[in-house]
Short mmCIF file of C-alpha atoms and ligand atoms in Angstrom, two decimals:
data_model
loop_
_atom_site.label_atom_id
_atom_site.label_comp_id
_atom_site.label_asym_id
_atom_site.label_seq_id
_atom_site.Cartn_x
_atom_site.Cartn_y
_atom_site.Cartn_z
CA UNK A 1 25.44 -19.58 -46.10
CA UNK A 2 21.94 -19.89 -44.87
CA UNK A 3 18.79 -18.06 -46.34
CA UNK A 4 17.52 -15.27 -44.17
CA UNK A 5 14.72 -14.12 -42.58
CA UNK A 6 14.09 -10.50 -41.27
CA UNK A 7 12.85 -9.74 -38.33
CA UNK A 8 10.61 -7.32 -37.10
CA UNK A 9 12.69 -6.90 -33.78
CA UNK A 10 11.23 -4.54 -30.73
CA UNK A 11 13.92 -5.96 -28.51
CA UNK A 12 11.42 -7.70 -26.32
CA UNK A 13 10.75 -10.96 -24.76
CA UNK A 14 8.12 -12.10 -28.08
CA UNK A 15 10.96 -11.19 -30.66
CA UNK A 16 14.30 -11.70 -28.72
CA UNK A 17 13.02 -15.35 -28.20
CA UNK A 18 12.12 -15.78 -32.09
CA UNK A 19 15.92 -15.09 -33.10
CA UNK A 20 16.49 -18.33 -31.29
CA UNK A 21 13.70 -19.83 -32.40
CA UNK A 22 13.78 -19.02 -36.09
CA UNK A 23 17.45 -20.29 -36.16
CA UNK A 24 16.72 -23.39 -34.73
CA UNK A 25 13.03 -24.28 -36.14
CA UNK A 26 14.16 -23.33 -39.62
CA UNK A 27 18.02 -22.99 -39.80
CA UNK A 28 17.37 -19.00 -41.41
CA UNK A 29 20.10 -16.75 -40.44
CA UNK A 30 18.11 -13.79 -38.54
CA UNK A 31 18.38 -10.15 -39.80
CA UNK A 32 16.74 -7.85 -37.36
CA UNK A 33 14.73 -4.94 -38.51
CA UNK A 34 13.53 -2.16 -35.48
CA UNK A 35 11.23 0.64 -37.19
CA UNK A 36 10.92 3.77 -35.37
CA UNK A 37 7.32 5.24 -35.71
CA UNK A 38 7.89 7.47 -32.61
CA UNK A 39 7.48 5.22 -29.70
CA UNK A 40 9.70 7.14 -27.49
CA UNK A 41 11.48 4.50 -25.91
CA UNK A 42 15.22 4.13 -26.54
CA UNK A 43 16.24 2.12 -29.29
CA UNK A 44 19.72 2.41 -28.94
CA UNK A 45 21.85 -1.01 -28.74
CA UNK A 46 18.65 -2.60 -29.59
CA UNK A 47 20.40 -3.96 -33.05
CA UNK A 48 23.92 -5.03 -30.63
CA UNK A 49 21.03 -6.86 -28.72
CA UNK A 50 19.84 -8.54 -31.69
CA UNK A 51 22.94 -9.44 -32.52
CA UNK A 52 23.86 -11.25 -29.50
CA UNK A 53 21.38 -12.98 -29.08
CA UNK A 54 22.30 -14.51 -32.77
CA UNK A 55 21.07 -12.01 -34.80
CA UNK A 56 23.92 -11.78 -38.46
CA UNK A 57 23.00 -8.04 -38.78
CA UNK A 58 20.50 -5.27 -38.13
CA UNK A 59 18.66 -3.02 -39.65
CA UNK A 60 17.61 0.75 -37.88
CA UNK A 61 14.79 2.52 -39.61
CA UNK A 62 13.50 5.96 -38.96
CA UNK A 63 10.11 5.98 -39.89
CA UNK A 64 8.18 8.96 -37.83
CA UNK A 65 8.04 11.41 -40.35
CA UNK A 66 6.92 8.91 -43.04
CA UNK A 67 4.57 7.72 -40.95
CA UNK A 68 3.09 11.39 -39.81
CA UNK A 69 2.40 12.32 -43.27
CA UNK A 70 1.19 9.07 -44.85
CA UNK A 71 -0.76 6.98 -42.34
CA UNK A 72 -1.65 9.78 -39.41
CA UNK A 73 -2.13 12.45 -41.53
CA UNK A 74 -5.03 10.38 -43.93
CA UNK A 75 -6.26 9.58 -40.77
CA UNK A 76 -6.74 12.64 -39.39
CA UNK A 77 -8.96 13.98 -43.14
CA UNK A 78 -10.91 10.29 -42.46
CA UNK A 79 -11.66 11.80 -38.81
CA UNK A 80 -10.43 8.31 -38.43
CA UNK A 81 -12.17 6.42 -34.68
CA UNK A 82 -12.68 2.53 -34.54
CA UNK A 83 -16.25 2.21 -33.38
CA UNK A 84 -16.42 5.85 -32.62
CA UNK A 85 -13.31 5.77 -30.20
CA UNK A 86 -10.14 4.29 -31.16
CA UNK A 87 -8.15 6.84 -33.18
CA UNK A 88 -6.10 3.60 -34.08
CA UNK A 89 -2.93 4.40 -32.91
CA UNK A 90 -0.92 1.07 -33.38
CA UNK A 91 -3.58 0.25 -36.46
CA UNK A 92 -2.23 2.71 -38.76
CA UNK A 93 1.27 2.02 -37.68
CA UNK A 94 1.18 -1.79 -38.73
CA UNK A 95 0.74 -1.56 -42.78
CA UNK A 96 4.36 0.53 -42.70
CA UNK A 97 6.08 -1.89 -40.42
CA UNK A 98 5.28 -4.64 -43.14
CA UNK A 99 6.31 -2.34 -45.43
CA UNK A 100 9.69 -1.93 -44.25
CA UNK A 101 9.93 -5.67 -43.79
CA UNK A 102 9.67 -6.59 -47.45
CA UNK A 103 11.68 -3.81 -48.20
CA UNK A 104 14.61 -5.08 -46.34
CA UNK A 105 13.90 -8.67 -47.15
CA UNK A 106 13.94 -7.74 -50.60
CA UNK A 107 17.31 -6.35 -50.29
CA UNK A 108 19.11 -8.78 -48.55
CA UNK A 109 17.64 -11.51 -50.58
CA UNK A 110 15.44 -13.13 -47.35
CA UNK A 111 12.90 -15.98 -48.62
CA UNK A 112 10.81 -14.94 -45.33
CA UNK A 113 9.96 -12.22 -42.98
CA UNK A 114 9.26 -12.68 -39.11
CA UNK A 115 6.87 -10.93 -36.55
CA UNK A 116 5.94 -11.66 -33.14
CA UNK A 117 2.10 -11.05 -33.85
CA UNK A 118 -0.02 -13.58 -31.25
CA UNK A 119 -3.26 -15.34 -33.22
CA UNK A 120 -5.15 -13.70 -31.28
CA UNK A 121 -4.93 -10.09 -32.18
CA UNK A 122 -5.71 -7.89 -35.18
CA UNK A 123 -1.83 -7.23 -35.99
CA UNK A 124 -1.32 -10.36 -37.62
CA UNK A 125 -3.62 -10.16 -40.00
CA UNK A 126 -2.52 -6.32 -40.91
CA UNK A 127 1.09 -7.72 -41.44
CA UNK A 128 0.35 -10.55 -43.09
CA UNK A 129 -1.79 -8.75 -45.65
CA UNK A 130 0.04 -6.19 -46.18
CA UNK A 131 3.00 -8.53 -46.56
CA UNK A 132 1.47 -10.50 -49.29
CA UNK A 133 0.24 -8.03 -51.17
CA UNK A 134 3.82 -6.21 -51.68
CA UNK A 135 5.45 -9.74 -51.84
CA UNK A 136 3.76 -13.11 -52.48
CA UNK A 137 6.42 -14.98 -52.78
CA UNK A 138 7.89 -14.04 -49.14
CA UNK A 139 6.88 -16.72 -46.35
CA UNK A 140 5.73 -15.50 -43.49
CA UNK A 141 6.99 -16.79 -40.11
CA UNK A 142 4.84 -16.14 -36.47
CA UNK A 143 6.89 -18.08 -33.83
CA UNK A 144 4.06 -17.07 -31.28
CA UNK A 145 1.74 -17.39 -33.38
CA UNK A 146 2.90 -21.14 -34.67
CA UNK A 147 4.22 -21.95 -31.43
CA UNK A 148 1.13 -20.60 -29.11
CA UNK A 149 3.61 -19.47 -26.45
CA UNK A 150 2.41 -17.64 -23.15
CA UNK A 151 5.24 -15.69 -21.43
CA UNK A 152 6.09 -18.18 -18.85
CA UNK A 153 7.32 -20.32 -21.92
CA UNK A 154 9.06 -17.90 -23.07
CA UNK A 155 10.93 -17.00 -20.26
CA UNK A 156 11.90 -20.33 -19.38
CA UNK A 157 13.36 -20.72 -22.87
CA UNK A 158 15.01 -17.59 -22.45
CA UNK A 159 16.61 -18.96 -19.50
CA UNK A 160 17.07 -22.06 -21.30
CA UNK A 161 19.10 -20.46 -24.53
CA UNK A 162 20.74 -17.82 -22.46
CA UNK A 163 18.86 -14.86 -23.94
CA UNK A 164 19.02 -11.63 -21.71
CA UNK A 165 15.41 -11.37 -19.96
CA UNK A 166 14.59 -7.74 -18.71
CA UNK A 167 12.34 -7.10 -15.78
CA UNK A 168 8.94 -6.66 -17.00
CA UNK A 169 8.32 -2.75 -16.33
CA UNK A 170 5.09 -3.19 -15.99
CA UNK A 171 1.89 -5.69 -15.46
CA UNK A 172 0.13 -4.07 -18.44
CA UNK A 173 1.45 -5.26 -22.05
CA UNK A 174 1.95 -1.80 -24.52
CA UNK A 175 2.17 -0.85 -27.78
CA UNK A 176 3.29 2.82 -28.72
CA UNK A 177 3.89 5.30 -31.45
CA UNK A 178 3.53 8.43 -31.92
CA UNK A 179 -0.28 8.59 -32.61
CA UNK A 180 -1.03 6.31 -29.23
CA UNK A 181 -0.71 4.54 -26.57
CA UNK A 182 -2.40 0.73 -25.64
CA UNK A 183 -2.18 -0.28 -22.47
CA UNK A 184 -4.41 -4.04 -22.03
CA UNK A 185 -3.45 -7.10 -20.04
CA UNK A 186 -3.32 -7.54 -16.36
CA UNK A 187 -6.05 -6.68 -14.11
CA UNK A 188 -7.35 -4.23 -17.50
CA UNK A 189 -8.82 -7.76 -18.46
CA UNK A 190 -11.51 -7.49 -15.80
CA UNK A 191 -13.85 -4.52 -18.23
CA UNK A 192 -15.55 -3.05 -14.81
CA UNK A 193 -12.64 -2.43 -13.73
CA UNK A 194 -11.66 1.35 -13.75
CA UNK A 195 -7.75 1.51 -14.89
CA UNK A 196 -5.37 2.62 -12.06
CA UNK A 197 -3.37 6.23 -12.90
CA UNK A 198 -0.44 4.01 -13.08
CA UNK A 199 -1.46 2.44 -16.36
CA UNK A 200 -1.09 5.73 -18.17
CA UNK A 201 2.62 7.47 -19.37
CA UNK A 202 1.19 10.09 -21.38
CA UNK A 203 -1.69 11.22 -19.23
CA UNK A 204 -1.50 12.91 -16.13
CA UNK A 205 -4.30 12.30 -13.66
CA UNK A 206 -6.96 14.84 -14.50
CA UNK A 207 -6.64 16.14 -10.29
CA UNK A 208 -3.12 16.47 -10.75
CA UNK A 209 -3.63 19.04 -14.28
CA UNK A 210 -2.59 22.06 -14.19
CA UNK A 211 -5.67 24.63 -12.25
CA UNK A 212 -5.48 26.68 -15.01
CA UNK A 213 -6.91 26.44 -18.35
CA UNK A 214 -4.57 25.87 -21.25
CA UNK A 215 -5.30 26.64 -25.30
CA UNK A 216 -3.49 25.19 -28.31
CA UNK A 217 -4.34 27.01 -31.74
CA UNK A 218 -4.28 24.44 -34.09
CA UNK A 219 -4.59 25.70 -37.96
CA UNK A 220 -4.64 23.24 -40.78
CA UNK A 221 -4.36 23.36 -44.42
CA UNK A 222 -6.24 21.05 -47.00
CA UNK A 223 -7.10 19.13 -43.90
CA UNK A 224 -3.98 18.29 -42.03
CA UNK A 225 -2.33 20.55 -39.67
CA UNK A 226 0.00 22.41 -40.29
CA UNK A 227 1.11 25.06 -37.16
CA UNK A 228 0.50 25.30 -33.62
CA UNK A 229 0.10 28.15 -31.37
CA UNK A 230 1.82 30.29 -34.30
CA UNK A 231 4.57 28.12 -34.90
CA UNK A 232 5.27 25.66 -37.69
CA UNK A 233 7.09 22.15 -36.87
CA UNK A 234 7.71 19.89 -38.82
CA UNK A 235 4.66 17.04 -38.68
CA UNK A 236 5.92 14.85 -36.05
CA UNK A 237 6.57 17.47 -33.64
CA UNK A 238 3.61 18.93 -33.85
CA UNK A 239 1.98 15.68 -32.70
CA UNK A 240 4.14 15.46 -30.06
CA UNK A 241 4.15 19.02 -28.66
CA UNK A 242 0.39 18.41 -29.19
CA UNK A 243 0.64 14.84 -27.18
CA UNK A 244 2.38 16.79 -24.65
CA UNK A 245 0.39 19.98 -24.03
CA UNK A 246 -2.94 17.78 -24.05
CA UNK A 247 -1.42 14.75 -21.73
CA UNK A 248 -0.11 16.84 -19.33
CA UNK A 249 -3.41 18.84 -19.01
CA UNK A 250 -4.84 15.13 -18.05
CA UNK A 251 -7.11 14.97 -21.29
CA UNK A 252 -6.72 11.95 -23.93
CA UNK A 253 -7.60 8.66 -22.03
CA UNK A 254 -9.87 6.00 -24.17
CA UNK A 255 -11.46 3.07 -22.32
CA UNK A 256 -13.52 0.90 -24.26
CA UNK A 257 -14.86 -2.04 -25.05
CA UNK A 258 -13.64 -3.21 -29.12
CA UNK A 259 -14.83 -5.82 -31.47
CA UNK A 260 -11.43 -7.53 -32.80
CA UNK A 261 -11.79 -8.59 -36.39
CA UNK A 262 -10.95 -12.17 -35.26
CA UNK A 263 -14.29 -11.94 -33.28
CA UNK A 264 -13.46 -11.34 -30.05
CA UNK A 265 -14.50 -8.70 -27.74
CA UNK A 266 -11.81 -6.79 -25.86
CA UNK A 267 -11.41 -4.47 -23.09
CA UNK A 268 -9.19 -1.36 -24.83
CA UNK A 269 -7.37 1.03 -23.25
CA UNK A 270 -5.26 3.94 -24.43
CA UNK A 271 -3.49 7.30 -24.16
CA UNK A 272 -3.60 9.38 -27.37
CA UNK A 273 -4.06 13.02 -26.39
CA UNK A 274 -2.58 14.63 -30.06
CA UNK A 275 -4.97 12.37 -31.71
CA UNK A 276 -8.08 12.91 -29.79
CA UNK A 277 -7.53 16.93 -30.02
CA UNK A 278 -6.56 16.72 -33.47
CA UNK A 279 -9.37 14.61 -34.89
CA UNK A 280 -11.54 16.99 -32.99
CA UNK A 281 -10.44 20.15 -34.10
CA UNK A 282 -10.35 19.19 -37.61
CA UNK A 283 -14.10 17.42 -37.33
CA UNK A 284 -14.91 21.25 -36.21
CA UNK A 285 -13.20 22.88 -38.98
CA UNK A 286 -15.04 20.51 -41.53
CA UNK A 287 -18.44 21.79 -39.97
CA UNK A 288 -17.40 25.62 -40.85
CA UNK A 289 -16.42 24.77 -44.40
CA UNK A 290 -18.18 21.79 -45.61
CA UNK A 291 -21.98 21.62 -46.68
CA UNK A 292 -24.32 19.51 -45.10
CA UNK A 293 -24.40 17.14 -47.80
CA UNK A 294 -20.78 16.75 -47.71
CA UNK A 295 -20.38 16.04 -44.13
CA UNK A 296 -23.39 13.60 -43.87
CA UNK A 297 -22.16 11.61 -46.92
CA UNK A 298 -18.63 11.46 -45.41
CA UNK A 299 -19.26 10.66 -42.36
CA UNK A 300 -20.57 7.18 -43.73
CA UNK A 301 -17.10 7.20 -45.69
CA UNK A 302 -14.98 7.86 -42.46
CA UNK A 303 -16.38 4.90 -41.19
CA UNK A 304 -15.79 2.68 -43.65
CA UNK A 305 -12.06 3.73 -43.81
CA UNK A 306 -11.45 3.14 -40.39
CA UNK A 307 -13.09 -0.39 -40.25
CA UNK A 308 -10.70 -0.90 -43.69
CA UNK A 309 -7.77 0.55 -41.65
CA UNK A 310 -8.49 -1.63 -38.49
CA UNK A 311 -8.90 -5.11 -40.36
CA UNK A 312 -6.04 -5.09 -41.87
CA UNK A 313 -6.76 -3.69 -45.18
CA UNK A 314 -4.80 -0.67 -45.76
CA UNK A 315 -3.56 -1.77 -49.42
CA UNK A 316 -7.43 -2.25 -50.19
CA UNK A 317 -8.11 -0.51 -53.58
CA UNK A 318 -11.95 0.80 -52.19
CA UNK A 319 -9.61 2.74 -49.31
CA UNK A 320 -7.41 4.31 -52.29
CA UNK A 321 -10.79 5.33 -53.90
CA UNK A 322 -12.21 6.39 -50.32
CA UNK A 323 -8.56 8.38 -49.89
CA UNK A 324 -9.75 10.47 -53.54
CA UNK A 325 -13.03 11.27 -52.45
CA UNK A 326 -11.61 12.15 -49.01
CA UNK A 327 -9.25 14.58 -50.68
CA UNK A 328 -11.31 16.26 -52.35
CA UNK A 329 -13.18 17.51 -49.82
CA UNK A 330 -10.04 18.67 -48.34
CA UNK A 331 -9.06 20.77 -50.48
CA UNK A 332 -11.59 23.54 -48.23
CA UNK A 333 -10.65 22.29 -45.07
CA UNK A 334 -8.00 25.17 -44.31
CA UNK A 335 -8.13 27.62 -41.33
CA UNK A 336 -7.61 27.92 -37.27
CA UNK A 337 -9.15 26.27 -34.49
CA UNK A 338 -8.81 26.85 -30.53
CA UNK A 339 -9.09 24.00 -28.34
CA UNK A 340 -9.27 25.11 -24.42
CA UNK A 341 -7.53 22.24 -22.37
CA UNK A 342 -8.69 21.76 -18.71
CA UNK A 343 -8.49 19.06 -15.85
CA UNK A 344 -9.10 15.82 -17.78
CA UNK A 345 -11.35 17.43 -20.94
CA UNK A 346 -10.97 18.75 -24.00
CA UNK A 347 -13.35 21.49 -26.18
CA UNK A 348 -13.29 23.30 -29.38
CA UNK A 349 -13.92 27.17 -28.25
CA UNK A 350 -13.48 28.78 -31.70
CA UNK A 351 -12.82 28.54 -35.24
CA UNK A 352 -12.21 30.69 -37.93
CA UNK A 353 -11.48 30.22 -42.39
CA UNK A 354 -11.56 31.73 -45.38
CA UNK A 355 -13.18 29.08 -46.47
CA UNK A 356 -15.93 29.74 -43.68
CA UNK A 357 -19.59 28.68 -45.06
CA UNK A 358 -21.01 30.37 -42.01
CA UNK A 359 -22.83 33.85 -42.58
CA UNK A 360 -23.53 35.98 -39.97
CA UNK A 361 -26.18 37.67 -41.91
CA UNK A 362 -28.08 34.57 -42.71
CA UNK A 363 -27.38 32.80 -38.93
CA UNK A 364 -28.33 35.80 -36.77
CA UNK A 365 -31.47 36.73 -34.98
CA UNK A 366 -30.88 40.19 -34.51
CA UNK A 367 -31.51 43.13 -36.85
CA UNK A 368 -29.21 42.53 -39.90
CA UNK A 369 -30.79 39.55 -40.47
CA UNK A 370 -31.08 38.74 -44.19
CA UNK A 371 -33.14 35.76 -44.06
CA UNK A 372 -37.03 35.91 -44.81
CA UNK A 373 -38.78 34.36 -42.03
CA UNK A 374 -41.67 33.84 -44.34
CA UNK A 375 -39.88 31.95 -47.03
CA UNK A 376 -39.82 29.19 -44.34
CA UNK A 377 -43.84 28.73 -44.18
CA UNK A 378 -44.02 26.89 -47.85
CA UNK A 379 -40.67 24.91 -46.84
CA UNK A 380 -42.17 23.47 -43.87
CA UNK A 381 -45.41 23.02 -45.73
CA UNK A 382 -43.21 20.58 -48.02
CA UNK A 383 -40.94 19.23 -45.72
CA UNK A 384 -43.31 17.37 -43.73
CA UNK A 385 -45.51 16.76 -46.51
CA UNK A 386 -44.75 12.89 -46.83
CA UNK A 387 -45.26 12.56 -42.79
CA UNK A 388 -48.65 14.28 -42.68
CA UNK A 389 -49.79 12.07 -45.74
CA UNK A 390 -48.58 8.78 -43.29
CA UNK A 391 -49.74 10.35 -40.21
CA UNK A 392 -53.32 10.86 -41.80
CA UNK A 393 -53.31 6.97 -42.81
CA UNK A 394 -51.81 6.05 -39.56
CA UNK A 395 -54.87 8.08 -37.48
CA UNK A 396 -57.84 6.96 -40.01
CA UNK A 397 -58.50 10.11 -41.23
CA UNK A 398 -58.61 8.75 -44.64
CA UNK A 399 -61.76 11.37 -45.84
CA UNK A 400 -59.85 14.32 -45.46
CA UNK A 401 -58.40 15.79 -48.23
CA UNK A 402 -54.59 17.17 -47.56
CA UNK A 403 -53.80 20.41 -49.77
CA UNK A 404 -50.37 22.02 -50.01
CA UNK A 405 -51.05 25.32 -49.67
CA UNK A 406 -48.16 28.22 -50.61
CA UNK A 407 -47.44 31.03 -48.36
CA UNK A 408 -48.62 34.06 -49.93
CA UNK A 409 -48.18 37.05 -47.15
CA UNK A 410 -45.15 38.72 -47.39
CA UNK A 411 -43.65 40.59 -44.39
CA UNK A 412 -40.97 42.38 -43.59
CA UNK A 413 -37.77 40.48 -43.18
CA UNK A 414 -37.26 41.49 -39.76
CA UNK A 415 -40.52 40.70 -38.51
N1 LIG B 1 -6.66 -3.19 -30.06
C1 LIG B 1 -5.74 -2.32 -30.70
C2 LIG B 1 -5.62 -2.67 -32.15
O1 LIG B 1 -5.95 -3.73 -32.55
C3 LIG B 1 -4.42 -2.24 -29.99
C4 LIG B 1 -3.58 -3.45 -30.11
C5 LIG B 1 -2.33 -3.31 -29.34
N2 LIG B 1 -1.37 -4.22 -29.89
C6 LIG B 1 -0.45 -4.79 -29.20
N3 LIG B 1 0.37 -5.57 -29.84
N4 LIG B 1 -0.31 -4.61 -27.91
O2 LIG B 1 -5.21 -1.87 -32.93
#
């Protein structure tokens, strides 16, 4: 018997081809492996595909709720956006997909484990990492990769080998889950030029949305949410009834332009309405309940996690640390926020929690105000202390002598 491979099979041209290819290049007997991370198309006789095309067996793995609470959910307390936009969607999915791999291979005893990851792109380099840091000792095979096939190659080897080919749905290549949808290729490769509503599944056009506003009451505890509109799902149908509700009211549509960690600049495109209104509302929710000092310090930590997340890192010990800090912080992040949903946007109208730093008496200008007005006088005297001392260098007015003077009057408060 042959040594095996395993697969990471999606059933399309890339990795139907590489069954062939693998057996042939390397003599490994194939094993499949098809991970479902919610990317709602039907995977059903995907593994009797597989296996026809030469595949010796197949392996089915239901992944979405593992991958709702372990990679969205972190992602979601990081207020996790690539370059402030990308919610990374097929990112976050990547790291488990290599997971699964090694798991399998270690099972059936593979010396290697397959994807169809171009050299181009970012996911190589987040399986491959991943992959050797769970198993060194498991090669790593990338026919398109080693092979630098385009898909007229492909097909005409399909043809060649007498592997199915499917018509191509669509001229837009796609990668989905359950936090996202990327939609690039085609015409999308031209950046000035605006996508046509036919590139987007989840999204309906923004004219087409529903006249009529439409509110989801998100609540979340410790930072991840946890019911919607009073009701309590489990994780991954949350997301989706959140995908939904958001998508159909036209909102969730990213187009930008992204630095790939192989150096090129690409024109992105994507769908991800739960993870747009999510991150949102939960970004609110931090401003009720965390202190200043918190969020600003964070916010540089966010950042880092998502560029650790996006290039491949995920098994990095500095994002396990980052994860800890993250956490912590957490831990007051509980309580309800409304989202209104209308024609194409999305906008936090309330929030509300326990854990609310907010006080009325302290924010207000009207009568109940508990806040001396005067206490601010020797504040501001300080505050722009070092900036007076510059500004007086700056203008020449060496001679004069700067004094700090306290505020001695005290008036009423509501004065
Ligand atoms: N640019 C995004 C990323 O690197 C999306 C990549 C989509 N991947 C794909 N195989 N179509 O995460």
């Amino acid at each position: 018997m042959a040594d095996k491979v395993v697969l990471a099979y999606s059933g399309g041209l890339d990795t139907s081809v590489a069954i062939k290819w693998i057996k042939e290049k390397y003599g490994l007997d194939v094993v499949t492996c098809t991970v479902d991370v919610g990317q709602h198309e039907d995977l059903t006789g995907i593994g009797e595909r597989g296996k026809k095309i030469g595949a010796v067996a197949h392996y089915q793995i239901d992944a979405k709720n593992e991958f709702a609470t372990d990679f969205v959910f972190p992602s979601i307390k990081a207020n996790s956006l690539y370059e402030g936009s990308y919610p990374l969607s097929t990112a976050l999915a990547r790291p488990l997909l290599a997971e699964k791999l090694v798991l399998v291979a270690e099972k059936e005893e593979a010396v290697a484990v397959a994807h169809g990851c171009t050299g181009k792109g970012n996911d190589q380099v987040r399986f491959d990492v991943t992959i050797k840091a769970m198993n060194p000792n498991l090669k790593i095979i990338a026919p398109v990769r080693e092979w630098n096939l385009n898909r007229e190659d492909e097909i005409k080897y399909a043809q060649k080998n007498g592997i199915p080919v499917k018509p191509k749905k669509s001229i837009f290549s796609t990668d989905q889950n359950l936090w996202g949808r990327s939609i690039e290729a085609g015409p999308l490769e031209d950046p000035y030029f605006e996508p046509p509503d036919e590139a987007f599944e989840w999204c309906v056009p923004a004219k087409d949305a529903p006249d009529k506003a439409d509110y989801l009451e998100i609540e979340f505890e410790k930072g991840v949410p946890v019911a919607v509109d009073g009701k309590r799902p489990s994780s991954v149908d949350l997301i989706q009834y959140v995908n939904q509700k958001a998508g159909l009211n036209g909102f969730g549509i990213i187009d930008h332009i992204e630095d790939r960690l192989v150096g090129i600049k690409s024109r992105e495109t994507y769908e991800c309405p739960a993870a747009l209104t999510l991150i949102a509302a939960h970004k609110d929710l931090e401003k009720l309940v965390l202190t200043r000092h918190e969020l600003t310090f964070k916010s540089r930590v966010e950042e880092e996690w998502s560029w650790l997340v996006y290039s491949g890192l995920w098994v990095e010990p500095l994002r396990y640390a980052l994860n800890a800090f993250i956490d912590k912080t957490q831990q007051r992040v509980n309580g309800k926020v409304r989202v209104k949903l209308y024609k194409g946007a999305m906008r936090v109208v309330g929030r509300k929690s326990e854990d609310s730093l907010y006080q009325h008496a302290l924010s207000t200008f009207g009568r109940a105000s508990t806040f001396d007005q005067n206490s601010a006088v020797g504040f501001i005297e300080l505050w722009g202390l070092p900036s007076r001392v510059a500004n007086d260098k700056l203008h020449g007015k060496k001679k004069k002598v700067l004094t700090v003077a306290a505020s001695n009057q005290k008036k009423k408060p509501s004065e």
